[in-house]
Coordinates of C-alpha atoms in Angstrom, one line a residue:
Chain A
M1 CA 0.0 0.0 0.0
L2 CA 1.3 3.5 -0.9
S3 CA 0.2 6.7 0.8
Q4 CA 0.6 10.4 0.3
K5 CA -0.6 13.4 2.2
V6 CA -2.3 16.2 0.3
V7 CA -3.8 19.5 1.5
L8 CA -7.1 20.3 -0.3
T9 CA -6.8 23.7 -1.9
A10 CA -10.3 23.8 -3.6
P11 CA -11.9 27.0 -2.3
N12 CA -15.3 25.3 -1.9
G13 CA -13.9 22.1 -0.4
M14 CA -14.8 18.7 -1.7
H15 CA -18.3 19.4 -2.9
A16 CA -20.8 17.4 -4.9
R17 CA -19.5 18.0 -8.5
P18 CA -15.8 17.3 -8.0
A19 CA -16.6 14.4 -5.6
G20 CA -18.7 12.9 -8.3
E21 CA -15.9 13.1 -10.8
L22 CA -13.4 11.8 -8.3
V23 CA -15.5 8.7 -7.7
K24 CA -15.8 8.1 -11.4
L25 CA -12.0 8.3 -11.7
V26 CA -11.5 6.0 -8.7
K27 CA -13.9 3.4 -10.1
S28 CA -11.9 3.3 -13.3
L29 CA -8.7 2.3 -11.5
D30 CA -7.5 -1.3 -11.0
G31 CA -7.0 -1.0 -7.2
K32 CA -8.6 0.5 -4.1
I33 CA -8.2 4.1 -3.0
L34 CA -8.7 5.2 0.6
F35 CA -9.1 8.8 1.9
A36 CA -8.3 9.4 5.6
T37 CA -8.6 12.4 7.9
P38 CA -7.7 12.2 11.6
A39 CA -11.4 11.5 12.2
K40 CA -12.0 8.6 9.9
Q41 CA -11.0 6.6 6.8
V42 CA -13.3 5.8 3.9
A43 CA -13.2 4.2 0.5
A44 CA -13.0 6.8 -2.2
S45 CA -15.3 4.8 -4.5
S46 CA -18.3 6.1 -2.5
I47 CA -19.4 9.6 -3.0
L48 CA -21.5 9.7 0.2
A49 CA -18.6 8.4 2.2
L50 CA -16.3 11.0 0.6
L51 CA -18.7 13.9 1.2
S52 CA -19.2 12.7 4.8
L53 CA -15.6 13.4 5.5
G54 CA -16.5 17.1 5.3
L55 CA -13.3 18.0 3.4
K56 CA -12.9 21.8 3.5
C57 CA -10.3 24.0 1.8
G58 CA -7.1 23.5 3.9
T59 CA -8.0 20.0 5.2
E60 CA -5.1 17.5 5.1
I61 CA -6.0 14.2 3.6
E62 CA -4.0 11.0 3.6
I63 CA -4.7 9.3 0.3
S64 CA -3.7 5.6 0.0
A65 CA -3.7 3.2 -3.0
D66 CA -4.1 -0.5 -2.2
G67 CA -3.6 -3.1 -4.9
G68 CA -3.2 -2.8 -8.7
S69 CA -0.8 -0.3 -10.1
E70 CA -0.5 1.5 -6.8
Q71 CA 2.0 4.1 -7.9
E72 CA 0.1 5.2 -10.9
N73 CA -3.3 5.1 -9.3
L74 CA -2.1 7.2 -6.3
Q75 CA -0.5 9.7 -8.7
R76 CA -3.7 10.2 -10.7
V77 CA -5.9 10.6 -7.7
V78 CA -3.5 13.1 -6.0
A79 CA -3.2 15.1 -9.3
F80 CA -7.0 15.2 -9.5
V81 CA -7.5 16.4 -5.9
E82 CA -4.9 19.1 -6.5
S83 CA -6.5 20.2 -9.7
I84 CA -10.0 21.0 -8.1
K85 CA -10.4 24.7 -8.4
E86 CA -14.1 25.5 -7.9
Chain B
M1 CA -50.7 40.9 7.0
K2 CA -47.7 39.0 8.2
R3 CA -44.0 39.8 7.6
L4 CA -41.4 37.1 7.7
T5 CA -37.7 37.7 7.5
A6 CA -34.8 35.3 6.6
T7 CA -31.2 35.9 7.4
V8 CA -29.9 34.3 4.2
R9 CA -29.6 36.4 1.0
A10 CA -30.8 34.1 -1.7
S11 CA -31.6 35.9 -4.9
E12 CA -32.3 39.7 -5.4
G13 CA -35.5 41.0 -6.9
I14 CA -39.0 41.9 -6.0
A15 CA -42.0 39.6 -6.8
I16 CA -45.7 40.0 -6.1
G17 CA -47.9 37.0 -6.8
R18 CA -50.1 34.2 -5.6
A19 CA -48.5 31.4 -3.5
F20 CA -48.3 28.1 -5.2
V21 CA -47.7 25.8 -2.2
V22 CA -46.3 22.6 -3.5
E23 CA -48.2 19.6 -2.2
R24 CA -46.1 16.6 -1.6
G25 CA -47.8 13.2 -1.2
E26 CA -47.1 12.1 2.4
V27 CA -45.6 8.7 2.2
V28 CA -47.0 6.6 5.0
A29 CA -44.9 3.9 6.6
E30 CA -46.1 0.7 5.1
P31 CA -45.5 -2.9 6.1
P32 CA -43.5 -5.0 3.6
Q33 CA -45.6 -6.1 0.7
G34 CA -43.6 -9.3 0.1
S35 CA -40.7 -11.4 1.3
V36 CA -37.3 -9.9 1.9
E37 CA -36.2 -11.1 -1.6
Q38 CA -39.3 -9.4 -3.1
E39 CA -38.6 -6.1 -1.3
Q40 CA -34.9 -6.3 -2.5
Q41 CA -36.3 -6.8 -6.0
R42 CA -38.6 -3.8 -5.7
F43 CA -35.6 -1.7 -4.6
E44 CA -33.5 -2.9 -7.5
E45 CA -36.3 -1.9 -9.9
A46 CA -36.8 1.5 -8.4
L47 CA -33.0 2.0 -8.5
R48 CA -32.9 1.1 -12.2
S49 CA -35.7 3.6 -13.0
S50 CA -34.0 6.3 -10.9
V51 CA -30.7 5.8 -12.6
E52 CA -32.4 6.2 -16.0
Q53 CA -34.2 9.3 -15.0
I54 CA -31.2 11.0 -13.4
D55 CA -29.0 10.0 -16.4
A56 CA -31.4 11.9 -18.7
L57 CA -31.1 15.0 -16.4
T58 CA -27.3 15.2 -16.6
A59 CA -27.7 17.2 -19.7
V60 CA -29.7 19.8 -17.8
N61 CA -27.3 20.4 -15.0
D62 CA -23.9 19.1 -13.9
V63 CA -25.1 18.4 -10.4
F64 CA -27.0 15.4 -11.7
A65 CA -23.7 13.7 -12.5
A66 CA -23.1 13.7 -8.8
H67 CA -26.6 12.5 -8.1
L68 CA -26.0 9.6 -10.5
E69 CA -23.0 8.5 -8.3
M70 CA -25.1 9.0 -5.1
V71 CA -28.1 6.9 -6.2
Q72 CA -25.7 4.0 -7.0
D73 CA -23.5 4.5 -4.0
D74 CA -22.5 1.4 -2.1
M75 CA -23.1 3.1 1.3
L76 CA -26.7 3.8 0.4
R77 CA -27.3 0.3 -1.1
E78 CA -25.8 -1.5 1.9
S79 CA -27.8 0.5 4.4
V80 CA -31.1 -0.1 2.4
E81 CA -30.4 -3.8 2.1
A82 CA -29.7 -4.1 5.8
Y83 CA -33.0 -2.4 6.7
I84 CA -34.9 -4.7 4.3
G85 CA -33.1 -7.6 5.8
D86 CA -34.4 -6.5 9.2
G87 CA -37.9 -6.7 7.9
A88 CA -38.6 -3.2 6.6
S89 CA -40.4 -2.5 3.3
A90 CA -38.2 -1.2 0.5
T91 CA -39.8 2.3 0.9
E92 CA -39.3 2.3 4.6
A93 CA -35.7 1.1 4.2
V94 CA -34.8 3.9 1.7
R95 CA -36.3 6.5 4.1
R96 CA -34.4 5.2 7.1
A97 CA -31.1 4.9 5.1
C98 CA -31.7 8.5 3.9
D99 CA -32.3 9.8 7.4
D100 CA -29.0 8.1 8.6
I101 CA -27.0 9.7 5.8
V102 CA -28.6 13.1 6.2
A103 CA -27.8 13.0 9.9
M104 CA -24.2 12.2 9.1
F105 CA -24.0 15.2 6.8
E106 CA -25.8 17.6 9.2
G107 CA -23.0 17.0 11.7
L108 CA -20.4 18.6 9.4
D109 CA -19.1 22.0 10.3
D110 CA -19.1 23.5 6.8
E111 CA -22.3 25.1 5.5
Y112 CA -21.9 24.2 1.9
L113 CA -21.0 20.5 2.6
R114 CA -23.8 20.3 5.2
E115 CA -26.3 21.4 2.5
R116 CA -25.3 18.5 0.3
A117 CA -27.7 16.6 2.6
D118 CA -30.3 18.2 0.2
D119 CA -28.8 16.3 -2.7
V120 CA -29.2 13.0 -0.7
K121 CA -32.8 13.9 0.1
D122 CA -33.4 14.6 -3.5
V123 CA -32.0 11.3 -4.7
C124 CA -33.9 9.3 -2.0
S125 CA -37.2 10.9 -2.6
R126 CA -36.8 10.0 -6.3
L127 CA -36.2 6.4 -5.2
V128 CA -39.3 6.5 -3.0
A129 CA -41.4 8.1 -5.7
N130 CA -40.4 5.3 -8.0
L131 CA -41.2 2.7 -5.3
V132 CA -44.7 3.9 -4.6
G133 CA -45.3 4.7 -8.3
D134 CA -45.8 8.4 -7.6
V135 CA -44.4 10.1 -10.7
R136 CA -46.7 13.1 -11.0
N137 CA -45.2 16.5 -11.5
P138 CA -45.6 18.5 -8.3
F139 CA -45.8 21.7 -10.2
E140 CA -48.9 20.8 -12.2
G141 CA -51.4 23.7 -12.0
L142 CA -48.7 26.4 -11.7
R143 CA -50.1 29.7 -13.1
D144 CA -48.1 32.5 -14.7
G145 CA -46.7 34.8 -12.1
D146 CA -47.0 32.4 -9.2
I147 CA -44.6 32.2 -6.3
I148 CA -43.5 28.7 -5.5
V149 CA -43.6 27.9 -1.8
D150 CA -42.1 24.6 -0.6
N151 CA -40.2 23.0 2.2
L152 CA -37.2 22.4 0.0
L153 CA -36.6 22.7 -3.8
T154 CA -34.1 20.1 -5.0
P155 CA -32.2 20.1 -8.3
S156 CA -34.8 17.5 -9.5
D157 CA -37.6 19.9 -8.7
M158 CA -35.9 22.8 -10.4
A159 CA -35.5 20.7 -13.6
L160 CA -39.3 20.4 -13.7
V161 CA -40.2 24.1 -13.0
A162 CA -41.1 26.3 -16.0
L163 CA -38.8 29.2 -15.0
D164 CA -40.4 31.7 -17.4
K165 CA -43.7 31.3 -15.5
V166 CA -42.4 31.7 -11.9
A167 CA -42.2 35.1 -10.2
G168 CA -40.4 33.9 -7.1
F169 CA -39.3 31.1 -4.8
V170 CA -39.7 30.8 -1.1
T171 CA -38.5 27.7 0.8
R172 CA -38.4 26.7 4.5
E173 CA -35.1 25.0 4.3
G174 CA -31.9 25.8 2.5
G175 CA -29.0 28.2 2.6
A176 CA -27.3 30.6 0.2
T177 CA -25.6 27.9 -1.7
A178 CA -28.7 25.8 -2.2
H179 CA -29.4 24.8 -5.8
V180 CA -32.5 26.9 -6.0
C181 CA -30.6 30.1 -5.1
I182 CA -28.0 29.5 -7.9
I183 CA -30.8 28.9 -10.5
A184 CA -32.8 31.9 -9.2
R185 CA -29.8 34.2 -9.4
N186 CA -28.9 33.0 -12.9
H187 CA -32.4 33.7 -14.1
S188 CA -32.9 37.0 -12.1
I189 CA -35.8 35.5 -10.1
A190 CA -36.5 36.7 -6.6
A191 CA -36.0 34.1 -3.9
V192 CA -36.0 33.8 -0.1
V193 CA -34.8 30.6 1.5
G194 CA -34.4 29.4 5.1
L195 CA -37.7 30.9 6.2
H196 CA -38.6 28.5 9.0
E197 CA -42.2 29.5 9.7
V198 CA -43.3 29.9 6.0
L199 CA -45.3 26.7 5.7
D200 CA -47.2 27.6 8.9
C201 CA -48.1 31.1 7.7
V202 CA -48.7 30.7 4.0
K203 CA -51.8 29.0 2.5
Q204 CA -52.4 28.0 -1.1
G205 CA -53.3 31.0 -3.2
D206 CA -52.3 33.7 -0.5
L207 CA -51.0 36.9 -2.0
L208 CA -47.3 37.2 -1.3
V209 CA -44.6 39.9 -1.6
V210 CA -41.1 38.5 -2.0
D211 CA -38.2 40.9 -1.5
G212 CA -35.1 38.7 -2.3
G213 CA -32.6 41.5 -1.6
E214 CA -33.9 42.0 1.9
G215 CA -34.8 38.4 2.6
V216 CA -38.4 39.5 3.3
V217 CA -41.7 37.8 2.6
I218 CA -45.0 39.5 3.3
V219 CA -48.1 37.4 3.5
E220 CA -51.4 39.0 2.4
P221 CA -50.1 42.6 2.4
D222 CA -52.4 45.5 3.2
E223 CA -53.2 48.1 0.4
Q224 CA -50.5 50.5 1.4
T225 CA -47.7 47.9 1.6
L226 CA -48.8 46.4 -1.7
A227 CA -48.7 49.8 -3.4
E228 CA -45.3 50.5 -2.0
Y229 CA -43.9 47.2 -3.2
R230 CA -45.5 47.5 -6.6
M231 CA -43.6 50.8 -6.9
R232 CA -40.4 49.2 -5.7
R233 CA -40.8 46.3 -8.1
D234 CA -41.4 48.6 -11.1
R235 CA -38.4 50.7 -10.1
Y236 CA -36.2 47.7 -9.8
A237 CA -37.4 46.4 -13.2
E238 CA -36.7 49.8 -14.7
V239 CA -33.1 49.9 -13.5
R240 CA -32.6 46.4 -14.8
E241 CA -34.1 47.4 -18.2
R242 CA -32.1 50.6 -18.4
E243 CA -29.0 48.5 -17.8
S244 CA -29.9 45.9 -20.4
A245 CA -30.8 48.7 -22.8
S246 CA -27.4 50.3 -22.2
S247 CA -25.7 47.0 -22.8
H248 CA -26.0 47.3 -26.6
E249 CA -25.1 51.0 -26.8
R250 CA -21.7 52.2 -27.9
I251 CA -20.4 54.6 -25.3
Y252 CA -18.6 57.8 -26.3
D253 CA -16.6 60.4 -24.3
G254 CA -17.0 63.2 -26.8
E255 CA -15.5 61.8 -29.9
R256 CA -13.7 59.0 -28.2
F257 CA -15.2 55.5 -28.2
I258 CA -15.1 53.8 -24.8
P259 CA -15.2 50.1 -25.4
V260 CA -16.8 47.9 -22.7
M261 CA -15.6 44.5 -23.5
A262 CA -16.1 41.2 -21.5
N263 CA -13.9 38.6 -19.9
A264 CA -14.6 35.0 -21.1
G265 CA -13.3 31.6 -20.2
N266 CA -14.6 29.5 -23.1
V267 CA -16.3 29.8 -26.5
D268 CA -19.8 29.7 -25.1
E269 CA -19.1 32.6 -22.8
V270 CA -17.7 34.5 -25.8
R271 CA -21.0 34.0 -27.7
R272 CA -23.0 35.0 -24.6
A273 CA -20.9 38.2 -24.1
I274 CA -21.2 39.3 -27.7
S275 CA -25.0 38.6 -27.8
L276 CA -25.3 40.7 -24.6
G277 CA -23.6 43.7 -26.3
A278 CA -20.0 43.5 -25.2
D279 CA -17.7 45.5 -27.5
G280 CA -15.3 42.5 -27.8
I281 CA -13.4 40.2 -25.5
G282 CA -10.8 42.0 -23.4
L283 CA -9.7 38.8 -21.7
F284 CA -10.0 35.3 -23.1
R285 CA -8.6 32.9 -20.5
S286 CA -6.9 30.2 -22.5
E287 CA -6.4 28.1 -19.3
F288 CA -9.7 26.3 -19.7
L289 CA -8.4 24.3 -22.6
Y290 CA -5.4 23.1 -20.6
M291 CA -7.4 22.4 -17.4
E292 CA -10.2 20.5 -19.0
S293 CA -8.1 18.1 -20.9
A294 CA -6.2 15.1 -19.5
E295 CA -3.0 16.1 -21.4
E296 CA -1.7 19.1 -23.3
P297 CA -4.3 20.2 -25.9
S298 CA -2.8 19.9 -29.4
E299 CA -2.2 22.8 -31.6
E300 CA -5.1 21.7 -33.7
Q301 CA -7.5 21.6 -30.7
Q302 CA -6.4 25.0 -29.6
Y303 CA -6.7 26.5 -33.1
E304 CA -10.2 25.2 -33.4
A305 CA -11.2 26.8 -30.0
Y306 CA -9.5 30.1 -30.7
A307 CA -10.9 30.3 -34.2
A308 CA -14.4 29.6 -33.0
A309 CA -14.1 32.3 -30.4
A310 CA -12.7 34.8 -32.9
A311 CA -15.5 34.0 -35.4
A312 CA -18.0 34.6 -32.6
C313 CA -16.6 38.1 -32.1
G314 CA -16.9 39.0 -35.8
E315 CA -15.3 42.4 -36.3
L316 CA -14.8 42.9 -32.6
P317 CA -11.4 42.1 -30.9
L318 CA -10.7 38.8 -29.2
T319 CA -7.9 39.2 -26.7
I320 CA -6.3 35.8 -25.9
R321 CA -4.2 35.7 -22.8
T322 CA -1.5 33.0 -23.1
L323 CA -1.5 30.2 -20.5
D324 CA -1.7 31.6 -17.0
V325 CA -1.2 28.7 -14.6
G326 CA 0.6 28.3 -11.3
G327 CA -0.2 30.4 -8.2
D328 CA -3.7 29.1 -7.3
K329 CA -4.3 27.5 -10.7
A330 CA -2.9 24.0 -11.2
I331 CA -3.1 21.6 -14.1
S332 CA -3.5 17.9 -13.4
W333 CA -1.1 16.7 -16.1
L334 CA 1.6 19.3 -15.6
P335 CA 3.8 18.6 -12.6
F336 CA 4.4 21.7 -10.6
P337 CA 7.2 21.6 -8.0
K338 CA 6.1 22.2 -4.4
E339 CA 6.6 25.9 -3.7
D340 CA 6.6 27.8 -0.5
N341 CA 5.2 30.9 -2.2
P342 CA 3.3 29.9 -5.3
F343 CA 2.1 33.4 -6.0
L344 CA 5.7 34.5 -6.1
G345 CA 6.7 31.3 -7.9
W346 CA 6.7 29.6 -11.2
R347 CA 3.6 30.8 -13.0
A348 CA 2.2 32.3 -16.2
I349 CA 4.8 33.7 -18.6
R350 CA 7.6 32.1 -16.5
V351 CA 6.1 28.7 -17.2
S352 CA 5.6 29.5 -20.9
L353 CA 9.2 30.8 -21.4
E354 CA 10.6 27.6 -19.9
L355 CA 8.3 25.1 -21.6
R356 CA 9.0 26.6 -25.0
D357 CA 7.6 23.9 -27.2
M358 CA 4.3 24.0 -25.4
F359 CA 4.3 27.8 -25.7
R360 CA 5.1 27.6 -29.4
R361 CA 2.2 25.3 -30.0
Q362 CA -0.1 27.9 -28.3
L363 CA 1.3 30.8 -30.2
R364 CA 1.0 29.0 -33.6
A365 CA -2.6 28.1 -32.8
I366 CA -3.3 31.8 -31.9
L367 CA -1.6 33.1 -35.1
R368 CA -3.6 30.6 -37.2
A369 CA -6.9 31.6 -35.6
S370 CA -6.1 35.3 -36.5
T371 CA -7.6 34.6 -40.0
A372 CA -11.0 33.9 -38.4
G373 CA -11.4 37.3 -36.8
R374 CA -9.6 40.2 -34.9
V375 CA -7.2 38.2 -32.7
R376 CA -4.9 39.9 -30.2
V377 CA -2.4 38.1 -27.9
M378 CA -1.6 39.1 -24.4
F379 CA 1.2 37.9 -22.0
P380 CA 0.5 37.5 -18.3
M381 CA 2.8 38.3 -15.3
I382 CA 5.4 40.3 -17.2
T383 CA 8.0 41.8 -14.9
S384 CA 10.7 42.9 -17.4
V385 CA 11.2 44.2 -20.9
E386 CA 13.4 41.1 -21.6
E387 CA 10.5 38.8 -20.9
L388 CA 8.3 40.7 -23.4
R389 CA 11.0 40.7 -26.0
E390 CA 11.6 36.9 -25.6
A391 CA 7.9 36.2 -25.9
K392 CA 7.7 38.4 -29.0
L393 CA 10.7 36.7 -30.5
L394 CA 9.0 33.3 -30.1
L395 CA 5.9 34.8 -31.7
D396 CA 8.0 36.0 -34.7
E397 CA 9.7 32.6 -35.0
C398 CA 6.2 31.0 -35.2
R399 CA 5.3 33.5 -37.9
V400 CA 8.3 32.5 -40.0
E401 CA 7.6 28.8 -39.5
L402 CA 4.0 29.1 -40.5
D403 CA 5.0 31.2 -43.5
M404 CA 7.5 28.6 -44.6
Q405 CA 4.8 25.9 -44.3
G406 CA 2.4 28.0 -46.3
I407 CA -0.1 28.2 -43.4
P408 CA -2.1 31.5 -43.4
F409 CA -2.3 34.0 -40.5
A410 CA -3.3 37.6 -40.3
E411 CA -0.6 40.2 -41.1
K412 CA -1.4 42.2 -38.0
V413 CA -1.8 40.5 -34.6
E414 CA -1.6 43.0 -31.8
V415 CA 0.6 42.2 -28.8
G416 CA -0.3 43.2 -25.3
V417 CA 1.0 43.0 -21.7
M418 CA -0.9 42.3 -18.5
I419 CA 0.0 44.9 -16.0
E420 CA -0.4 42.9 -12.7
T421 CA 2.9 43.2 -10.9
P422 CA 4.5 46.3 -9.3
A423 CA 7.5 45.7 -11.5
A424 CA 5.4 46.1 -14.7
V425 CA 4.0 49.4 -13.3
F426 CA 7.5 50.8 -12.7
I427 CA 8.7 50.0 -16.2
A428 CA 5.4 50.7 -17.9
P429 CA 6.9 53.4 -20.2
A430 CA 9.5 50.9 -21.5
L431 CA 6.9 48.2 -21.9
A432 CA 4.5 50.6 -23.7
A433 CA 7.2 51.4 -26.2
E434 CA 7.3 47.7 -27.3
C435 CA 3.7 46.6 -27.3
D436 CA 0.3 47.6 -28.7
F437 CA -1.8 47.5 -25.6
F438 CA -1.9 47.1 -21.8
S439 CA -4.4 45.3 -19.7
I440 CA -4.4 46.0 -16.0
G441 CA -5.2 42.9 -13.9
T442 CA -6.3 44.4 -10.7
N443 CA -6.8 41.2 -8.7
D444 CA -3.1 40.2 -8.8
L445 CA -1.9 43.8 -8.9
T446 CA -3.7 44.6 -5.7
Q447 CA -2.3 41.7 -3.8
Y448 CA 1.2 42.3 -5.0
V449 CA 1.2 46.0 -4.4
M450 CA -0.3 45.6 -0.9
A451 CA 1.7 42.5 -0.1
A452 CA -1.4 40.9 1.1
D453 CA -2.7 37.4 0.2
R454 CA -6.4 37.7 -0.9
G455 CA -7.0 34.2 0.4
N456 CA -5.8 35.0 3.9
A457 CA -8.8 36.2 5.9
K458 CA -6.5 38.0 8.4
V459 CA -5.1 40.3 5.8
A460 CA -7.8 40.2 3.2
S461 CA -9.0 43.7 4.2
L462 CA -5.6 45.1 3.0
C463 CA -6.2 43.5 -0.3
D464 CA -8.3 46.5 -1.4
P465 CA -8.2 47.9 -4.9
Y466 CA -9.4 51.2 -3.6
A467 CA -6.2 51.5 -1.5
A468 CA -4.3 54.7 -2.4
A469 CA -1.2 52.7 -3.5
V470 CA -3.2 50.6 -5.9
V471 CA -5.1 53.5 -7.4
E472 CA -1.7 55.3 -7.9
A473 CA -0.3 52.2 -9.7
V474 CA -3.3 52.2 -12.0
R475 CA -3.0 55.9 -12.7
Q476 CA 0.7 55.6 -13.5
T477 CA 0.1 52.7 -15.9
I478 CA -2.6 54.7 -17.7
V479 CA -0.4 57.8 -18.0
A480 CA 2.5 55.7 -19.3
A481 CA 0.3 54.1 -21.9
E482 CA -1.1 57.5 -23.0
Q483 CA 2.3 59.0 -23.5
S484 CA 3.2 56.4 -26.1
D485 CA -0.2 56.0 -27.6
T486 CA -0.6 52.5 -26.3
E487 CA -4.1 51.3 -25.6
C488 CA -4.9 50.7 -21.9
C489 CA -7.7 48.4 -20.7
M490 CA -8.6 47.1 -17.3
C491 CA -9.8 43.5 -17.0
G492 CA -9.7 42.8 -13.3
E493 CA -12.7 42.7 -10.9
F494 CA -12.3 46.4 -10.2
A495 CA -13.4 47.2 -13.8
S496 CA -16.8 45.5 -13.1
D497 CA -17.4 47.5 -9.9
S498 CA -19.8 50.3 -10.8
A499 CA -18.9 52.2 -7.7
A500 CA -15.3 52.5 -9.0
T501 CA -16.2 53.6 -12.6
Q502 CA -16.0 57.3 -11.7
L503 CA -12.6 56.9 -10.1
L504 CA -11.3 54.9 -13.1
I505 CA -12.6 57.6 -15.5
D506 CA -10.8 60.2 -13.4
C507 CA -7.6 58.2 -13.6
G508 CA -7.9 58.3 -17.4
L509 CA -9.1 54.8 -18.1
R510 CA -11.1 54.7 -21.4
E511 CA -11.3 50.9 -22.0
F512 CA -13.0 48.3 -19.8
S513 CA -13.2 44.5 -19.8
V514 CA -15.8 43.3 -17.3
N515 CA -17.7 40.2 -16.2
I516 CA -20.3 39.2 -18.7
S517 CA -23.1 40.0 -16.4
S518 CA -21.7 43.5 -15.7
V519 CA -21.6 44.8 -19.3
G520 CA -24.9 46.6 -19.1
K521 CA -24.3 47.9 -15.6
I522 CA -20.9 49.4 -16.5
K523 CA -22.2 50.9 -19.8
H524 CA -25.1 52.4 -17.9
R525 CA -22.8 53.9 -15.3
L526 CA -20.5 55.3 -18.0
Q527 CA -23.5 57.0 -19.7
E528 CA -24.4 58.6 -16.4
I529 CA -20.9 59.8 -15.7
L530 CA -20.1 61.0 -19.3
S531 CA -23.4 62.8 -19.8
K532 CA -22.7 65.1 -16.9

């Protein structure tokens, strides 16, 4: 399992639209992706679970890739999270 | 007469009309109709229908793409299946699962994210409607000029409402970022949300006054109040109309034409701006092409987009700003190094001058698009004459290349510089001597002049374009431009602020590029000022 910490810079936090896109991306990967905050850890393939983390602008998230091409999966998810601008 | 006040500002405007109180069929708790397996089966069917319905709505609004994920979410499904396994009917199971998820969201400490509970409710009520076979349109019987009153208006509801008929919206739940507020603002419809006592005070067909700007709803107003609000409504409509009438005017200061152009981020926005009366596009942000795609957009893709935008402008100028990334704007496929001070880091022209092949592809695409209209090119974040020269040299190299390949481009493509750093202000006379136009970017200029990060709440008040130092920087830029006959436009937020128009005219500004929705407002303000 590979992990990386990312600070969410999207001004509106992880809201419905980007979360929907993120879930789509995660589902297309060949391994599992987990999102963790100090409070809890969830599978990023569930939009409800993701939104329930309440990720605001400035929240630090630990993203983990488990199984499959971990390195590439992790990189793609991290790049997506960093690219959310709305 | 009863007066209700909300603390949330939803959508400005004044509406007077009859209340259309939406009647929602109350779903009663029912015992299971069949075995656990049969209830599971019913849920699966309702889910399939819901997915189909939501899928068809994704074309209406992006938010439904997220709903599509929600309705098929494992968390929802597992919870529903567990309740059915415990002996609940499918309908009851969906309602309980919904309550659980909503409760989880309502515990969040961020208003926007908390309000996503509304999306969950929307998705679950669609599932329930499909389960009980209630597929009627809750807005049947809506008359022209009615004011819709409801507990909550979800994206699914708003997709059913005939917006040209509705005079206003009032809801019991919801905050400023609720979907209904966004739609109401986009269509200039008055709305008040978060009015807790509204359903207790308003009956079907009651006469209502809705003042969205003040967050006030008056139920069954007396004659005097009604007369007063009718006047206010008409005055508000008049101002709106004057502004939209102004939007197609050409504004003159004596003999001199004062263009009010618009800022646009994609081809659709260019079309909208031109149809609304903008005198051209003063800032076309090319970033969208780079951010929307999974890799660098090819020269061909860029050419097509720029040419379409140029064609949409017709005779009017299209000012394309070359790639402006870095700072707060990242691109997923372009690896940016971690920086301690991204706003003082590798961004905009600094990126382009390093990734030269990518920059060349963009410049070639821009040059080629110049045959489709009046294309101008503008470089962001310039801090020295050398940077401008280097960028112009690359542009010339591209011209030679295209020429040799026999690919056409316009003879004259004007070159401009964004004035958004204090450095550019200091050397404005030297820059003016080597380019055709300036465009003052007040958002970045303000934060660089004031050394205050606009995203940092503690110092955001310093980040004020009205600050004496910023106004002086603007004035110096305009003076430098005038002395060498270089055009000078302003494309930052400040240009869209009608309270600043007089100040900018006094500073000598004679060219504006504003938000699309502000074109009419700024033209109207200019007419007021210049007719004095």
